mmCIF file of C-alpha atoms and ligand atoms in Angstrom:
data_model
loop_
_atom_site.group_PDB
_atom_site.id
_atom_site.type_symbol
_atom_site.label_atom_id
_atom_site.label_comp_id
_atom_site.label_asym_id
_atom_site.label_seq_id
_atom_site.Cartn_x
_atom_site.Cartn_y
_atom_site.Cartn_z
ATOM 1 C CA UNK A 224 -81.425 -124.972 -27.810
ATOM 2 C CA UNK A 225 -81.933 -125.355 -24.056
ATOM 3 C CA UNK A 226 -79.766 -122.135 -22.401
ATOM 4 C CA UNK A 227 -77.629 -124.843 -20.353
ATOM 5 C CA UNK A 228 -76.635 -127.108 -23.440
ATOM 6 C CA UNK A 229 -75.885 -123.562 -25.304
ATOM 7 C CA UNK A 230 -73.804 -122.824 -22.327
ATOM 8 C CA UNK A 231 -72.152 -126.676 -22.720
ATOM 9 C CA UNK A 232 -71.714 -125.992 -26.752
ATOM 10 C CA UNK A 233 -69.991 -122.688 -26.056
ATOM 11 C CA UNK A 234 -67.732 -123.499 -23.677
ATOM 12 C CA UNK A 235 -66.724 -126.912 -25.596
ATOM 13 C CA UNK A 236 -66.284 -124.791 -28.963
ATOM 14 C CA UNK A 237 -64.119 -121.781 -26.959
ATOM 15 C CA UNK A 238 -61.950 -124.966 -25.641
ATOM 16 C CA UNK A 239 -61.622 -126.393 -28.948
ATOM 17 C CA UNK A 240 -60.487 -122.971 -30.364
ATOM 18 C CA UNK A 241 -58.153 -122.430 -27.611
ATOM 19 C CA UNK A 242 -56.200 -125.174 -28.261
ATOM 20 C CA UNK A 243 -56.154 -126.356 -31.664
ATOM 21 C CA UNK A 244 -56.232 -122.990 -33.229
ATOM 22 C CA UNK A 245 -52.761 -121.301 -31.767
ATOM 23 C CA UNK A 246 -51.683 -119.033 -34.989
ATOM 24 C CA UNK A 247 -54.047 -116.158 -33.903
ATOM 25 C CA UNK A 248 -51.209 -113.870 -32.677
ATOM 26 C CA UNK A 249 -51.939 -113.955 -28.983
ATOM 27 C CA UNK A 250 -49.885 -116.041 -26.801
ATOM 28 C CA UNK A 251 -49.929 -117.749 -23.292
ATOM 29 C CA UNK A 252 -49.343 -114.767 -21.048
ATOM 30 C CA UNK A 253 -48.463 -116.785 -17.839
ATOM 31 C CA UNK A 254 -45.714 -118.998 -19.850
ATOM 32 C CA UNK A 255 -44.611 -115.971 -21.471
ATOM 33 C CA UNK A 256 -44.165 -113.918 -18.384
ATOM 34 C CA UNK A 257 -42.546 -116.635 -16.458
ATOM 35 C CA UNK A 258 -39.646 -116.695 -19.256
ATOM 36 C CA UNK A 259 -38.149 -113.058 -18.106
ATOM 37 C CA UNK A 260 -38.193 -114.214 -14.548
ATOM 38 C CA UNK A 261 -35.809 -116.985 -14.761
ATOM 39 C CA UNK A 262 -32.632 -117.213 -15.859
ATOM 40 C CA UNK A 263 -31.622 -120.188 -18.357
ATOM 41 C CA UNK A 264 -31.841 -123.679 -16.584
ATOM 42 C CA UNK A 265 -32.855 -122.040 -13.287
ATOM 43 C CA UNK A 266 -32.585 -124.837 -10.335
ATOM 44 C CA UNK A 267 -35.216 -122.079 -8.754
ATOM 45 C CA UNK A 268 -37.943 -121.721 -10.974
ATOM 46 C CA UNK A 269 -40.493 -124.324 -9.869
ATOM 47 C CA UNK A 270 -40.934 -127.590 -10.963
ATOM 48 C CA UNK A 271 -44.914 -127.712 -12.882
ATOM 49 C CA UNK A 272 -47.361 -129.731 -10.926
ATOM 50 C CA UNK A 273 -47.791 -133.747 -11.844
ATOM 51 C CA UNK A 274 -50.580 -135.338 -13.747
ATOM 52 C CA UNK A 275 -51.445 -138.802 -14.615
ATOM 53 C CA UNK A 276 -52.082 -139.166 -17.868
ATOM 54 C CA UNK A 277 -54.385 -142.061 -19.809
ATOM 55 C CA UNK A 278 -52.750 -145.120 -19.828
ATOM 56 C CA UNK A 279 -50.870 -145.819 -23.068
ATOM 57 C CA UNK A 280 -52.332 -146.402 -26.368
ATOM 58 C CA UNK A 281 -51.446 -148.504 -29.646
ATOM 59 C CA UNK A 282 -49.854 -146.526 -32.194
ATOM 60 C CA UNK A 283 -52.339 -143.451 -33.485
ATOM 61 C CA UNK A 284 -52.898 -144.013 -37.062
ATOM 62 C CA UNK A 285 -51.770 -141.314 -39.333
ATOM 63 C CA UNK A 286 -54.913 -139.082 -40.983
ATOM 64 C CA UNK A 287 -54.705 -139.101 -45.289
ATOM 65 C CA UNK A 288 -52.842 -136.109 -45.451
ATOM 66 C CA UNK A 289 -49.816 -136.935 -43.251
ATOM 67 C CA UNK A 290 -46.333 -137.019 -44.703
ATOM 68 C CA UNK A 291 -45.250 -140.793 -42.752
ATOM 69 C CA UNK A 292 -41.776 -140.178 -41.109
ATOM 70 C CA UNK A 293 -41.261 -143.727 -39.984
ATOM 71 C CA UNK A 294 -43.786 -146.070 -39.995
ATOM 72 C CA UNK A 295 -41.424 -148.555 -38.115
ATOM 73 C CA UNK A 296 -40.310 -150.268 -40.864
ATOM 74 C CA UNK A 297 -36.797 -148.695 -41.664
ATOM 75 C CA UNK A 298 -35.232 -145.435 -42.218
ATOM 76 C CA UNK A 299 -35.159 -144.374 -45.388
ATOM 77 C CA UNK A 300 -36.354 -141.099 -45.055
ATOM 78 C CA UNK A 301 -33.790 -140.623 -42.672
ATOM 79 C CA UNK A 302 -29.718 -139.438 -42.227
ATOM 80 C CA UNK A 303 -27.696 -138.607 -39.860
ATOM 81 C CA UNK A 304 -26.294 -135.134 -38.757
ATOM 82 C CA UNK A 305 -23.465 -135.388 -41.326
ATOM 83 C CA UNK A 306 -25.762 -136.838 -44.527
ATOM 84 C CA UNK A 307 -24.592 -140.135 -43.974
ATOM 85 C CA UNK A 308 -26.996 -143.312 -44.154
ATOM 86 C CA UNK A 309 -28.719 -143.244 -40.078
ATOM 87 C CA UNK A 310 -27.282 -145.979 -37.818
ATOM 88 C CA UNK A 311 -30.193 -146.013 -35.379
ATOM 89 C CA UNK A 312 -31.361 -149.471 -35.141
ATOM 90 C CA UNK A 313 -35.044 -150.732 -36.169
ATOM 91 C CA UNK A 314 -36.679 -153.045 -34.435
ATOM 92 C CA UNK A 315 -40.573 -154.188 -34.115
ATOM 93 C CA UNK A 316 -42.154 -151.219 -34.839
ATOM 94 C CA UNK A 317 -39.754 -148.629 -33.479
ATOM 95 C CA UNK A 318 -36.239 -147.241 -33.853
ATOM 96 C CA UNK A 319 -33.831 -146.612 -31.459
ATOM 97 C CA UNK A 320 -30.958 -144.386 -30.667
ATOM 98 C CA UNK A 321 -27.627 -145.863 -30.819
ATOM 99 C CA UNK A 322 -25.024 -143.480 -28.922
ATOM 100 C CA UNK A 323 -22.190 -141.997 -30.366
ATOM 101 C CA UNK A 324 -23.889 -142.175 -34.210
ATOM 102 C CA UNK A 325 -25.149 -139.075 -34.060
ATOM 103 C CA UNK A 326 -28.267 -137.001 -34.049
ATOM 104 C CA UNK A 327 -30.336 -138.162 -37.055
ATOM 105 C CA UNK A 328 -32.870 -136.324 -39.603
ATOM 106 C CA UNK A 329 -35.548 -136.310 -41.955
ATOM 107 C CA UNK A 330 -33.769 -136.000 -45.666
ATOM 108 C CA UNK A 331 -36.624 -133.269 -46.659
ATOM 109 C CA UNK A 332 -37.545 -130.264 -45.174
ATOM 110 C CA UNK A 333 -40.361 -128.674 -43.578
ATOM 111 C CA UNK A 334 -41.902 -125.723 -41.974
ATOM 112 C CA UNK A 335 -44.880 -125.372 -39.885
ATOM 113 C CA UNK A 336 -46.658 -128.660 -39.601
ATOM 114 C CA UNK A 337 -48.669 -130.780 -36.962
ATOM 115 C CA UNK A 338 -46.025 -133.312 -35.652
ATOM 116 C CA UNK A 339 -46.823 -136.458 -33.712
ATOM 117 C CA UNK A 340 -44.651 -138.291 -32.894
ATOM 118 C CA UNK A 341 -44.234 -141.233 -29.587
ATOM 119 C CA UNK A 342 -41.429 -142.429 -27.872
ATOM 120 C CA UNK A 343 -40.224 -144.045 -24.968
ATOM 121 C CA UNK A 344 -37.501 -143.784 -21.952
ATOM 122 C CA UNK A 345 -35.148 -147.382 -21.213
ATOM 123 C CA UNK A 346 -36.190 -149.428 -18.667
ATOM 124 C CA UNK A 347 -35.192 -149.877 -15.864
ATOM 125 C CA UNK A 348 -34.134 -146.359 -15.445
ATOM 126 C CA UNK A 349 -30.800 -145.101 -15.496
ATOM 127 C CA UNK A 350 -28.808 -142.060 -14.674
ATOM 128 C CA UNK A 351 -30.398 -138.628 -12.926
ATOM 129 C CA UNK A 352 -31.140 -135.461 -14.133
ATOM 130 C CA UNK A 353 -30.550 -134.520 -17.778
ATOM 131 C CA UNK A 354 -28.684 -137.933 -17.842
ATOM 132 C CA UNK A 355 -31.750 -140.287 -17.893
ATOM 133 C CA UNK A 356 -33.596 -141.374 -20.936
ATOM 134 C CA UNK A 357 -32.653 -137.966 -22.742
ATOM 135 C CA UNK A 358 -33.204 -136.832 -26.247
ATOM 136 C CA UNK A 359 -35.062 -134.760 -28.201
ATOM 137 C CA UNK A 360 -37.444 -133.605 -31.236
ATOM 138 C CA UNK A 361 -35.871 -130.383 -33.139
ATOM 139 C CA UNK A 362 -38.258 -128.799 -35.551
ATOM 140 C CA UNK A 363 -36.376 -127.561 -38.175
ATOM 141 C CA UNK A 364 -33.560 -128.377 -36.529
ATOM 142 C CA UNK A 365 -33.324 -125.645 -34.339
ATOM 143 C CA UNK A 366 -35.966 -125.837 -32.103
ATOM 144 C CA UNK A 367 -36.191 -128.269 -29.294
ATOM 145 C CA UNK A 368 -38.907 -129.670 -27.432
ATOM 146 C CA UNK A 369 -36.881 -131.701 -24.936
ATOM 147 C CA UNK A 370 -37.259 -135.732 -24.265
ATOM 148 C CA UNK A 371 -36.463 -137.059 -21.125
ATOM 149 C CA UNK A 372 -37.502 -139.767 -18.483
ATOM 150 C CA UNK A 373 -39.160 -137.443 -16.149
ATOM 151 C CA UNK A 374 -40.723 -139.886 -14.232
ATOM 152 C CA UNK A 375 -39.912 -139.384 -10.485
ATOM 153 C CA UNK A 376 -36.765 -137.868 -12.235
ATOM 154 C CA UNK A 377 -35.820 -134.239 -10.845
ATOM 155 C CA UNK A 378 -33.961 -131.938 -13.010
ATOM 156 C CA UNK A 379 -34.120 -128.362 -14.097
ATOM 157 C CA UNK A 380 -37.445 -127.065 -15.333
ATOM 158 C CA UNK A 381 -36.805 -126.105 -18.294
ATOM 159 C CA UNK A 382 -34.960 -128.852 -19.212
ATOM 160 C CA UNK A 383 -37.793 -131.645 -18.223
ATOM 161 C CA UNK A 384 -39.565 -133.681 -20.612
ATOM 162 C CA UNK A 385 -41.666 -131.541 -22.706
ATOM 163 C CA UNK A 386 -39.875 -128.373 -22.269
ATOM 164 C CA UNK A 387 -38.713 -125.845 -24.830
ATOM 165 C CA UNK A 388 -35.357 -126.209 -23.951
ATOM 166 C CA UNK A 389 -34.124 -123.549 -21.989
ATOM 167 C CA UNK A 390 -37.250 -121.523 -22.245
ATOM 168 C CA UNK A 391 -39.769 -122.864 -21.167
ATOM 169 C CA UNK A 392 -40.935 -125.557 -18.971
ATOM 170 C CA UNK A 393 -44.254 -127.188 -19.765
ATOM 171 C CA UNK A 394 -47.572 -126.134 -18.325
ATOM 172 C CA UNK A 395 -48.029 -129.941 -16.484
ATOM 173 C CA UNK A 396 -45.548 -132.667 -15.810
ATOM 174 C CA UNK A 397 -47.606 -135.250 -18.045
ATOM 175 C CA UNK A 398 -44.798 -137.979 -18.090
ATOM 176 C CA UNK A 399 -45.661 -141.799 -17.871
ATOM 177 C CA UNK A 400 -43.030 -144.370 -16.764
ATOM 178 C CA UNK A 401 -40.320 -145.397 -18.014
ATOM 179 C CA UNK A 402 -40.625 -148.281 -20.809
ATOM 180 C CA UNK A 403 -44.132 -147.394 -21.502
ATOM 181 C CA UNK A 404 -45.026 -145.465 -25.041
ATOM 182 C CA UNK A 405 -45.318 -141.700 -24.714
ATOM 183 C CA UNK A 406 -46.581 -139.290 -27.239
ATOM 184 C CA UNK A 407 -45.771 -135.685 -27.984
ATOM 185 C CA UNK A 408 -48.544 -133.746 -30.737
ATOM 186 C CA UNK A 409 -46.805 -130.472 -31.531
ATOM 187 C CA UNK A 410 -48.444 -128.004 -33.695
ATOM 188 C CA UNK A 411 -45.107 -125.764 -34.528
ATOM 189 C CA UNK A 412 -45.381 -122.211 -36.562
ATOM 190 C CA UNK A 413 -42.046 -121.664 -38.351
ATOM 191 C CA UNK A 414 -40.723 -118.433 -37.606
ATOM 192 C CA UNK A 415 -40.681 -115.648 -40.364
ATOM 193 C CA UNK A 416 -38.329 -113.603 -41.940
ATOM 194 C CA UNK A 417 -37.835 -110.952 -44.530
ATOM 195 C CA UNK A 418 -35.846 -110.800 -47.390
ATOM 196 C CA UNK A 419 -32.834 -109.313 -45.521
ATOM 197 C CA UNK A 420 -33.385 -111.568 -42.705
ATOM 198 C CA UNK A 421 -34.780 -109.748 -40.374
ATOM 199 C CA UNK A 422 -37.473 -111.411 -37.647
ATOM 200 C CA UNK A 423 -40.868 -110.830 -38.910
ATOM 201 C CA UNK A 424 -42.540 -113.640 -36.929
ATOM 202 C CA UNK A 425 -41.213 -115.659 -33.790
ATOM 203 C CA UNK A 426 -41.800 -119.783 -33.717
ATOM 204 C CA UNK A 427 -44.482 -120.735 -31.611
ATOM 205 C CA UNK A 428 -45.469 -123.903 -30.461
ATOM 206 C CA UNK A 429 -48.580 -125.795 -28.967
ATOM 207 C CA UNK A 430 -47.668 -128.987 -27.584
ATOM 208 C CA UNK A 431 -49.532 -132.192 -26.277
ATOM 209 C CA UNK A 432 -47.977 -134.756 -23.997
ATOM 210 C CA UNK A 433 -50.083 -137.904 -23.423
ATOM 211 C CA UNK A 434 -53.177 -136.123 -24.045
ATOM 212 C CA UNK A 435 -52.351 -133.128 -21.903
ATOM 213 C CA UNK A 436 -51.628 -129.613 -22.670
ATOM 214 C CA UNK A 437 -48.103 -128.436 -21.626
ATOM 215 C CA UNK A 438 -47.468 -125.328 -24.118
ATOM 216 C CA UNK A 439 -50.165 -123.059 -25.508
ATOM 217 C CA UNK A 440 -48.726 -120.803 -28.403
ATOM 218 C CA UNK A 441 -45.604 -120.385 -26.612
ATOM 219 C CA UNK A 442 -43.804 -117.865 -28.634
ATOM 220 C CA UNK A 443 -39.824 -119.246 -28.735
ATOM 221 C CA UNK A 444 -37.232 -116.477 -28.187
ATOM 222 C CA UNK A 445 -35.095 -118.092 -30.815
ATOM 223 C CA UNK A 446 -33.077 -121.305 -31.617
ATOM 224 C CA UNK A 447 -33.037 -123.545 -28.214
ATOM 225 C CA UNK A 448 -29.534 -124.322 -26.900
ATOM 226 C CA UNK A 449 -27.550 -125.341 -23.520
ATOM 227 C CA UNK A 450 -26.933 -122.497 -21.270
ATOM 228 C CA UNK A 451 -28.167 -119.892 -23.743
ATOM 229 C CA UNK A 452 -30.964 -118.249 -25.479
ATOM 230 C CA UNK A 453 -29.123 -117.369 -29.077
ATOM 231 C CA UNK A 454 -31.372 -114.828 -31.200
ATOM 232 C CA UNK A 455 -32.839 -115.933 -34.174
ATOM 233 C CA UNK A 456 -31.068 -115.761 -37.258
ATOM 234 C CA UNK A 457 -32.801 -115.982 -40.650
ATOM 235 C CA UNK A 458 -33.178 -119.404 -42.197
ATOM 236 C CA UNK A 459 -34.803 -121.288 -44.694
ATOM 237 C CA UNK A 460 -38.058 -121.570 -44.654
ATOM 238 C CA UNK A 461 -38.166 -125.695 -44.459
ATOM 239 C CA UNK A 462 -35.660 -127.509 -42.798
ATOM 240 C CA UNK A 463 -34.992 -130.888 -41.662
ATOM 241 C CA UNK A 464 -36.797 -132.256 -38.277
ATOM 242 C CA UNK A 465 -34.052 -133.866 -35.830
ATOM 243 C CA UNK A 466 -33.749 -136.348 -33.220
ATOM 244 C CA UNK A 467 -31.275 -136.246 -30.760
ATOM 245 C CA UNK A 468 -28.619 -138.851 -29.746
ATOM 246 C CA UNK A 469 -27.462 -137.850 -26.608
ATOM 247 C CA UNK A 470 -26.378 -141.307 -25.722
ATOM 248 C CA UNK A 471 -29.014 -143.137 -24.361
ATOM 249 C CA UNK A 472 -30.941 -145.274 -26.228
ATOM 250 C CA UNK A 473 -34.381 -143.552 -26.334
ATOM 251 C CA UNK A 474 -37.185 -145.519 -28.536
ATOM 252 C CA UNK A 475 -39.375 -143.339 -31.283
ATOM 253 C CA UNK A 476 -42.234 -145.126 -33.608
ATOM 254 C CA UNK A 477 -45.274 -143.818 -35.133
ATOM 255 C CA UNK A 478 -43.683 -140.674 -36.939
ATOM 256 C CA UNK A 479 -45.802 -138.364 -39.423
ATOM 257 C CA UNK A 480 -46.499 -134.674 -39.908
ATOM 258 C CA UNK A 481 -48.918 -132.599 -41.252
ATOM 259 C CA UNK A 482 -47.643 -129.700 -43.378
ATOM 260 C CA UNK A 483 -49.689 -126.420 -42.501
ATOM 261 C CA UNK A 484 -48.451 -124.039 -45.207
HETATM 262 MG MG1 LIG B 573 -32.443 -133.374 -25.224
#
């Protein structure tokens, strides 16, 4: 091989390890360091810079392996936050929240997977801030990565689409407009515990919006919440995914997971 296409083949095989292979115990140092600088929801802690992603794409077909969440047709393999049948409505090829019925999620459990998952912000836009095409995609439950029309949209940085909610804001804003189809691919390590519940591994997470990086092994300080960074407290090891009604009707399609264990 030629010294310049080694160089090429190297440097292509070093990217591909840095991002699709996050469980190697190091973490993104610049993300990680930027989390003890800034207090919870921080209107100072800059906003990431923009970039334009592809334009959208049809629906990515699921590989053989995938566990299919919704494959737009209805939601059986959902319920909503209280076990009751989910009253999001299907239509086409997506689902949609309804506000006021409640945050809805998968009847089984799971740990650390590959989610994808795309979605989509109402048009026209409505609202400002947090109160603009928000929801959100809770692995196990507990841990958020946020949804949110962030399209010409300001709000707090950890808070914007693609965040870890109230940790950490992603790498790029990598949001398209609203009414066109989004998609997040999350690669999510459960956390660990031991048999009296003590923390033996944090969550981490490696997220791509659109195409584009925006978390790289970020190592979560615990459950995600408003206004707080709770500890972790030992749970079981799989555990429902969630999706958030927080009122406005947010679109989702094309839902399947890879389980990593
Ligand atoms: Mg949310």
């Amino acid at each position: 091989m030629k010294p310049k296409n080694f160089l090429i083949s190297a440097s292509l095989l070093i990217c591909f390890l840095g991002i699709f292979i996050p469980a190697s115990g190091s973490f993104n140092p610049k993300q990680q360091k930027s989390l003890d600088q800034w207090a919870i929801h921080d209107l100072e802690r800059p906003l990431p810079p923009v970039v334009i992603p592809g334009p959208p794409l049809p629906p990515v077909p699921p590989p053989s392996d995938a566990v299919i969440l919704f494959d737009g047709k209805n939601l059986f393999n959902w319920v909503d936050a209280k076990g009751q049948p989910a009253r999001w409505k299907v239509e086409n090829d997506y689902l949609e929240v309804v506000p006021k019925t409640r945050n809805i999620q998968t009847k089984h459990g799971f740990g650390s997977c590959q989610l994808h998952i795309e979605w989509m912000t109402p048009s026209p836009a409505r609202g400002e801030g947090q109160d603009r095409g928000n929801s959100g995609v809770f692995l196990m439950g507990l841990y958020e990565v946020q949804v949110l029309d962030s399209y010409e949209n300001k709000t707090y940085a950890d808070g914007m689409a693609g965040a870890i909610y109230g940790q950490y804001p992603p790498l790029v804003n990598a949001c398209r407009k609203p009414g066109e189809w989004q998609s997040y691919d999350i690669i999510f390590y459960a956390p660990k515990f031991d048999a009296e519940g003590k923390l033996l591994e944090p969550a981490r997470m490696t997220v791509i919006h659109n195409g584009v990086l925006i978390h790289h092994n970020a190592e979560l300080t615990g459950p995600t919440a408003h206004k707080a960074r709770p500890p972790y407290k030992a749970h079981a090891a799989k555990l429902p995914l969630m999706l958030q009604d927080h009122s406005h009707p947010v679109r989702f399609r094309n839902i399947w997971l890879r389980e990593l264990e």
